[in-house]
Short mmCIF file of C-alpha atoms in Angstrom, two decimals:
data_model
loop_
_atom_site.label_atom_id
_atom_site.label_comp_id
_atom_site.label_asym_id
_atom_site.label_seq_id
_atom_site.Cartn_x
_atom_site.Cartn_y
_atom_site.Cartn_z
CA UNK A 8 0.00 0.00 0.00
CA UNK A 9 1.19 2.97 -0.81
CA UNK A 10 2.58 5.73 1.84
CA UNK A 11 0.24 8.78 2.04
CA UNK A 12 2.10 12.65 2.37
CA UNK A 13 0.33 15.80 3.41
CA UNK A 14 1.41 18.84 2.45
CA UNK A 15 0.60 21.98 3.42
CA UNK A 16 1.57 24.74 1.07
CA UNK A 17 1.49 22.49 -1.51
CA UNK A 18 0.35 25.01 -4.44
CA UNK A 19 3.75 26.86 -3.83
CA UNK A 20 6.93 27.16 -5.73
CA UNK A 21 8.76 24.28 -3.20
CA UNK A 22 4.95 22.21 -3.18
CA UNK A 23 4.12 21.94 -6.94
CA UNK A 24 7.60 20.26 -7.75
CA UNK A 25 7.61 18.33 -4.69
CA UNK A 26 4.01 16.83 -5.23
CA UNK A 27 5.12 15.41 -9.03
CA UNK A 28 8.16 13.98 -7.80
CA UNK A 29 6.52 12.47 -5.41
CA UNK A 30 4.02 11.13 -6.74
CA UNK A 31 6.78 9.81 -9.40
CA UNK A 32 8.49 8.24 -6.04
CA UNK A 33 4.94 6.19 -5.59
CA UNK A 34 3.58 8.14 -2.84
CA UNK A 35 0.23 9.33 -2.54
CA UNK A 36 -0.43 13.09 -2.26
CA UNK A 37 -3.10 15.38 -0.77
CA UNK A 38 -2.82 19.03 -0.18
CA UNK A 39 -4.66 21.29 2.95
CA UNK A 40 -5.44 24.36 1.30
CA UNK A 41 -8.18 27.42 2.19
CA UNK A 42 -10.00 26.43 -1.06
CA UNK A 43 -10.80 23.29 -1.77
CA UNK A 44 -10.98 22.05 -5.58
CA UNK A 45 -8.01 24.61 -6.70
CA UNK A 46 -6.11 21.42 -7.54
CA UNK A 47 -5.93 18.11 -8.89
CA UNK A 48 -4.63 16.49 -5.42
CA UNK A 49 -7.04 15.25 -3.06
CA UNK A 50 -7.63 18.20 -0.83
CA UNK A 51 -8.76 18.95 2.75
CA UNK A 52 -9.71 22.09 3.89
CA UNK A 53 -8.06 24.69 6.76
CA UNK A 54 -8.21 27.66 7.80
CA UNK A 55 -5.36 28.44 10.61
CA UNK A 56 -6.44 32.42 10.92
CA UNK A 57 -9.93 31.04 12.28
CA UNK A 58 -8.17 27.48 13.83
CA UNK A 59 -10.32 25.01 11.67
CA UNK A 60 -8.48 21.80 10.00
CA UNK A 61 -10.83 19.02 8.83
CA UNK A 62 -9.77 16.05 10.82
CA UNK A 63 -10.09 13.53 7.89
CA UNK A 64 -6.89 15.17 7.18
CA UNK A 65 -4.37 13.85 9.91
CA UNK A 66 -6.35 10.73 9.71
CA UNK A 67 -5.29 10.43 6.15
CA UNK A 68 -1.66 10.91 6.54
CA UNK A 69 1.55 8.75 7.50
CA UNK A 70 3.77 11.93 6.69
CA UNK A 71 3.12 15.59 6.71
CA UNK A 72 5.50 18.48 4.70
CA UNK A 73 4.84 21.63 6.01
CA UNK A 74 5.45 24.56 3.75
CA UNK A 75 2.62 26.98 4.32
CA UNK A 76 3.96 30.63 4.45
CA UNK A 77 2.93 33.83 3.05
CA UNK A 78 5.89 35.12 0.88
CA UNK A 79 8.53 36.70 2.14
CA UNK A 80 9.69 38.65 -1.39
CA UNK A 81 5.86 39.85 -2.30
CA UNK A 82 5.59 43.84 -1.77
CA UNK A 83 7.35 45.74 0.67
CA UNK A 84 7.24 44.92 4.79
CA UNK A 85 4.52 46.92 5.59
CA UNK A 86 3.48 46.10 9.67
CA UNK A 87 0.53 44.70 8.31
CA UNK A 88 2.60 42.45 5.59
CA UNK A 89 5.49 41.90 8.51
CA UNK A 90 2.34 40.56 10.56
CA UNK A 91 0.96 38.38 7.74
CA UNK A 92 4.54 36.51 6.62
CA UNK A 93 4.57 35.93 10.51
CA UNK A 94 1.32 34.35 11.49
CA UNK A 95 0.68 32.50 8.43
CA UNK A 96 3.74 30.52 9.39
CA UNK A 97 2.92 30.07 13.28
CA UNK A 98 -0.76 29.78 12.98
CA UNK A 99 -0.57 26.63 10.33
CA UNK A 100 2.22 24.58 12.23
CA UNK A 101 0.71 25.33 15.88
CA UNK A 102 -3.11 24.15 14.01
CA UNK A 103 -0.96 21.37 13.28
CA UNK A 104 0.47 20.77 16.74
CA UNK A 105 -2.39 20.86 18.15
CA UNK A 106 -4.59 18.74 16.09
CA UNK A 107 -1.30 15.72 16.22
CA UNK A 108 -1.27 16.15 19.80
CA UNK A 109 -5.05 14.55 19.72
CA UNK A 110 -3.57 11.27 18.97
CA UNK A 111 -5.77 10.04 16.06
CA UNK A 112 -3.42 9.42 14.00
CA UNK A 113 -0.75 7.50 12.26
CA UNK A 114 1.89 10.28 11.30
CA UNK A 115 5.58 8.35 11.20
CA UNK A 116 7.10 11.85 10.04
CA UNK A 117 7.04 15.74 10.54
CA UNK A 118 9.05 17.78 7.83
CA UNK A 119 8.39 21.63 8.56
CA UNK A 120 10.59 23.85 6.37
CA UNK A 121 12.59 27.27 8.10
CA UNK A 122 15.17 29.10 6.31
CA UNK A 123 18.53 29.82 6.64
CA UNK A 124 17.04 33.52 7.31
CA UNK A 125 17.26 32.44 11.02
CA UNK A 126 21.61 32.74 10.97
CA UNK A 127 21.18 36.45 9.80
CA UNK A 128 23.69 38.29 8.48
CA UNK A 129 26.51 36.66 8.99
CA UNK A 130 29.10 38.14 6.54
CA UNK A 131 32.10 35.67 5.01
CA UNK A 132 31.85 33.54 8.27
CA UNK A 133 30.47 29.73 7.84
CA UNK A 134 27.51 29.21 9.53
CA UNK A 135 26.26 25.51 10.51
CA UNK A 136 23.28 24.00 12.11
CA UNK A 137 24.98 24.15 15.18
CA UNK A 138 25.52 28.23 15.51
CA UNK A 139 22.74 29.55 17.04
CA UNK A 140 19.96 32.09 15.41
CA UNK A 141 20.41 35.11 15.27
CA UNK A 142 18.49 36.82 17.62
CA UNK A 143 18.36 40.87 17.63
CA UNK A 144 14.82 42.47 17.53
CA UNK A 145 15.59 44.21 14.15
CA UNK A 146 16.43 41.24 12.39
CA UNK A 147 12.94 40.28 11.00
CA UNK A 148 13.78 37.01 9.08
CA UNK A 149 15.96 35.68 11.29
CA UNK A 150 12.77 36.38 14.21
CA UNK A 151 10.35 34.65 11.57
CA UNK A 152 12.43 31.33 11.35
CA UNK A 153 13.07 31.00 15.22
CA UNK A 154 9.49 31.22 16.00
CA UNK A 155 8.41 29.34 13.28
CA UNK A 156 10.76 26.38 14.17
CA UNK A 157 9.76 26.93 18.19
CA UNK A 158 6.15 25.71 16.68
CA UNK A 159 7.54 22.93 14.82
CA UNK A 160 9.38 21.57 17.96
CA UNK A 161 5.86 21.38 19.83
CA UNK A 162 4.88 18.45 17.15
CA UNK A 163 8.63 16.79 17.84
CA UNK A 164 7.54 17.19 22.20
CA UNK A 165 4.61 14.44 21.02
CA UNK A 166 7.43 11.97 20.23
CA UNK A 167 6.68 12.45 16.04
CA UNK A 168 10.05 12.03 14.06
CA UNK A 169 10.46 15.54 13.29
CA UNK A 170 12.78 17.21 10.95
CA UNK A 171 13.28 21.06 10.45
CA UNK A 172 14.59 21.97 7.10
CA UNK A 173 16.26 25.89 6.90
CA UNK A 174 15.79 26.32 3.10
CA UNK A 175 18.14 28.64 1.33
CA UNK A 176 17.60 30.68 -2.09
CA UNK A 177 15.97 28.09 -4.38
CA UNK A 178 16.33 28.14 -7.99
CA UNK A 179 13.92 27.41 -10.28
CA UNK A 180 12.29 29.50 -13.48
CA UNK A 181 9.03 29.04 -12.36
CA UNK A 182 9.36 31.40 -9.21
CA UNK A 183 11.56 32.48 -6.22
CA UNK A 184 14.32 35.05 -6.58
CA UNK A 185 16.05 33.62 -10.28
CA UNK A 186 13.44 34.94 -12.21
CA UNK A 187 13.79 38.75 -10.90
CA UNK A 188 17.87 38.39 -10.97
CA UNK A 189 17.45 36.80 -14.41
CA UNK A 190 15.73 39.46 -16.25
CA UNK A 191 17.79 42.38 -15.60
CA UNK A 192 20.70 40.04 -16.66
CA UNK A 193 18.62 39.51 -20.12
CA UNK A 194 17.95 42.55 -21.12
CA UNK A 195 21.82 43.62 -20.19
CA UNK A 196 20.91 45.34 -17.87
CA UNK A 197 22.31 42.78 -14.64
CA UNK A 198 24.74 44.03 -11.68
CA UNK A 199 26.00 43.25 -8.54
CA UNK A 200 23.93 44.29 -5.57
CA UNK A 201 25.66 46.32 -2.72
CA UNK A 202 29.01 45.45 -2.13
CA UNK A 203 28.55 42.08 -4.59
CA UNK A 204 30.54 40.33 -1.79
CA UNK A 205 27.76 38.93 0.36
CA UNK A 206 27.23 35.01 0.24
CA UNK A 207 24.28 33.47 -1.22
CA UNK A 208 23.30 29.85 -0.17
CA UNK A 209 21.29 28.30 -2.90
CA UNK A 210 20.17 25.23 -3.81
CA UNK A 211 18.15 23.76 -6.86
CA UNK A 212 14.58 23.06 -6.47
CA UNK A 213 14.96 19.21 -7.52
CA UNK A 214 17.54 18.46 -5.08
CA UNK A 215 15.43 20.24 -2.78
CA UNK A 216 12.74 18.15 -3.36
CA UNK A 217 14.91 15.04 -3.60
CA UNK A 218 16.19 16.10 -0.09
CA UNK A 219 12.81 16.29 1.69
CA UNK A 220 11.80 12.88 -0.08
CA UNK A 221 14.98 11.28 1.26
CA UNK A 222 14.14 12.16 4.81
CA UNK A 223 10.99 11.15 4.50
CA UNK A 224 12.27 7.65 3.85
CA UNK A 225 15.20 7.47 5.85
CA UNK A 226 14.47 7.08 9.26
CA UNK A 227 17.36 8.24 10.60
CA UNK A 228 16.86 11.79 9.67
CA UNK A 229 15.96 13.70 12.91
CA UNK A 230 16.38 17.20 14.10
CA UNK A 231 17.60 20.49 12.01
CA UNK A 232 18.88 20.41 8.46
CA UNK A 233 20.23 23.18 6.20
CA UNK A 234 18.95 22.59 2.87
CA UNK A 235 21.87 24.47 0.68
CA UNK A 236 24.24 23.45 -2.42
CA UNK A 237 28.00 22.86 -0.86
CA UNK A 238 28.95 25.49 -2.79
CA UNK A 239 27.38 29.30 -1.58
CA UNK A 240 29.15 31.88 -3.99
CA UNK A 241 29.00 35.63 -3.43
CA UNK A 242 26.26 37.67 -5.17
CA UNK A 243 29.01 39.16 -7.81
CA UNK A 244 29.69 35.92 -8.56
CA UNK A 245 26.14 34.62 -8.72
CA UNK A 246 25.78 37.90 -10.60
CA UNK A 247 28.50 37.18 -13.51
CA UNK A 248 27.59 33.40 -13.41
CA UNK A 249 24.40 33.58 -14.64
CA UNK A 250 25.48 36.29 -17.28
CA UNK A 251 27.72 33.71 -18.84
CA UNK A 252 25.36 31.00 -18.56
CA UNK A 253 22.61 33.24 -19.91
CA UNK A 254 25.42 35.02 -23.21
CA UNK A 255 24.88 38.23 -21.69
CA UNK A 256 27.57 40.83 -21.25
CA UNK A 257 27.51 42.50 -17.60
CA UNK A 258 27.86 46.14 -18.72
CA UNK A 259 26.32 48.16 -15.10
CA UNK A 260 28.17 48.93 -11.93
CA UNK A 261 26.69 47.37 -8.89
CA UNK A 262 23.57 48.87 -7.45
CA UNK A 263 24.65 50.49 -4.69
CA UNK A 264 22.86 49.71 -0.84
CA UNK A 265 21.55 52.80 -0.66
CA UNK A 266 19.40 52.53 -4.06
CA UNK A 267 18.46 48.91 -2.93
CA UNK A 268 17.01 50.38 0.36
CA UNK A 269 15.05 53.05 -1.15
CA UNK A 270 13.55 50.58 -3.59
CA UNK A 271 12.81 48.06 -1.16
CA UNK A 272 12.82 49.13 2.15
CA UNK A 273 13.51 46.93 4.69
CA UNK A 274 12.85 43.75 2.52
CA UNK A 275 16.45 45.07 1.12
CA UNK A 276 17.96 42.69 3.87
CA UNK A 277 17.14 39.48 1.69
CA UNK A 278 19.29 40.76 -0.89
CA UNK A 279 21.95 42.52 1.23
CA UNK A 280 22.89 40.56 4.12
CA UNK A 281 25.10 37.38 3.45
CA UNK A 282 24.24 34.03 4.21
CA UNK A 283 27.35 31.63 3.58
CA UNK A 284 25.82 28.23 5.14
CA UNK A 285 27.23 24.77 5.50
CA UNK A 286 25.66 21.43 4.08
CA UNK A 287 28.12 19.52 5.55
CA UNK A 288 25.78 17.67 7.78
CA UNK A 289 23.16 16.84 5.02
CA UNK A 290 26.18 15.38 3.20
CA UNK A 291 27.08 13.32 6.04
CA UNK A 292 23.74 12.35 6.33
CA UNK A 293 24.26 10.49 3.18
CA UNK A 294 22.52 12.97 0.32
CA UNK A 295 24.04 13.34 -3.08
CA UNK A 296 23.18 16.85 -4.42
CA UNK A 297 22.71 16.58 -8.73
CA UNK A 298 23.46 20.35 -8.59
CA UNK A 299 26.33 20.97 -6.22
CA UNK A 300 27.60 24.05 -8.33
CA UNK A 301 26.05 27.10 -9.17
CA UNK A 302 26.67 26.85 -13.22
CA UNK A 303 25.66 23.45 -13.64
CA UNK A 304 22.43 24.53 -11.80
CA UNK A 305 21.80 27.35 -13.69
CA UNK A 306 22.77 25.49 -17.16
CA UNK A 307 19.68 23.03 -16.67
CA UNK A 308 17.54 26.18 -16.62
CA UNK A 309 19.02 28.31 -18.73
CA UNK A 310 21.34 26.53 -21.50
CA UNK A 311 19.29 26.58 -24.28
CA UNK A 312 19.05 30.64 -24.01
CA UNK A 313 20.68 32.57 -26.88
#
């Protein structure tokens, strides 16, 4: 029989790819979701803001992949917005908590994703699942992961294999942050941002998805991952990378700080402050990344383009 997964934020960037590949794997998949018939998974209805989960739901499932989050890169962090990326995290996995903590269930597994947000800006130093979050009032991201992973450790208190994944920047052409650094670079128009020296930790969406799959079926994965390539480069480099990937010439200086904070505000931090994060442990673990360096990642996207 097969083993049923139930994801929550399944209609995202991370959830669509990770569905297909596993239902490629032989899983079955069903999706909680506000709206019910917006796909063509099974899906149950929730609603953390009001606290409502159909039951049927944990019932259903021997693992659960929690991804629900509002976006972190959509319009600028407006209190309101600031409030929304917040409790759409904390509201779903406590719902979850809560409901798991019933006992109803057979649920082998808990996968509920972080980011790598939570190590803020932590210039040219190498930053591992051991170093602890960074915790300063200002630092907004790094505030959203350590909460959000607080809630995920009150499923792991009820004795549920639980595994916290801190995603970094993924890459795919169908959303995220490639897309917006791409077409600049297109239309010649790419550069560096700020100094072009801070570290970006990336890693493809497939061996993303191939990552979460793997500790789904490996029992032995337990506790806090960083899901990253082993090979974080800095954003000039990212920069001139995908230029040469993509046949463009890099012609503009680098957009300086200043410019980037005017433009975005405070939401300037996910582009300015450096991030240069170890996989060593998911290697150790026993994962094989497909895409361990940035040009081969970007060449399965992007090496057709003329």
């Amino acid at each position: 029989m097969s083993q049923k997964v139930l994801i929550t934020g399944g209609t995202g960037l991370i959830g669509t790819r990770l569905a297909e590949l596993l239902i490629d794997a032989g899983y079955e998949v069903a999706l909680l979701s506000r709206q019910t018939g917006a796909s063509h998974y099974h899906t149950f209805r929730w609603d953390p803001r009001h606290d409502t989960l159909d039951p049927a739901a944990i019932r259903y499932a021997d693992y659960i992949i929690n991804l629900a989050g509002s976006s972190v890169s959509d319009g600028k962090w407006t209190d309101e917005r600031k409030r929304e990326i917040l409790e759409s995290r904390l509201d779903g996995t406590r719902l979850l908590a809560k409901e798991l903590a019933k006992g109803e269930h057979h649920v082998r597994a808990f996968l509920s994703a972080s980011a790598i947000g939570i190590y803020g800006d932590s210039g040219d130093k190498l930053v591992n699942e051991e170093t602890p979050p960074n915790t300063p009032s200002d630092d907004f991201l790094a505030d959203v992961s350590r909460k959000w992973e607080q809630a995920a450790h009150e499923v792991e208190a009820l004795g549920i294999r639980t595994i916290v994944v801190r995603i970094g920047i993924v890459l795919s052409t169908e959303g995220g942050a490639l897309p917006q650094m791409a077409r600049p670079v297109k239309l010649m128009a790419g550069a560096a941002l700020g100094s072009g020296k801070q570290f970006m930790s990336w890693i493809h969406l497939d061996d993303l998805c191939r990552l979460l799959i793997q500790m789904l079926d490996e029992p032995q994965w337990q506790g806090t991952y960083n899901a990253v390539s082993p090979n974080p480069v800095t954003n000039q480099t990212f920069t001139e990378t995908l230029a040469d990937v993509m046949h463009r010439p890099l012609v503009l200086p680098k957009v300086p700080a200043f410019a980037l904070n005017l433009m975005m505000g405070e939401m300037s931090e996910i582009v300015l402050a450096s991030q240069r994060v170890s996989a060593e442990k998911v290697l150790k673990q026993g994962f094989t990344f497909e895409y361990p360096n940035l040009k081969g990642a970007l060449e399965s996207f992007y090496a057709t383009e003329e």
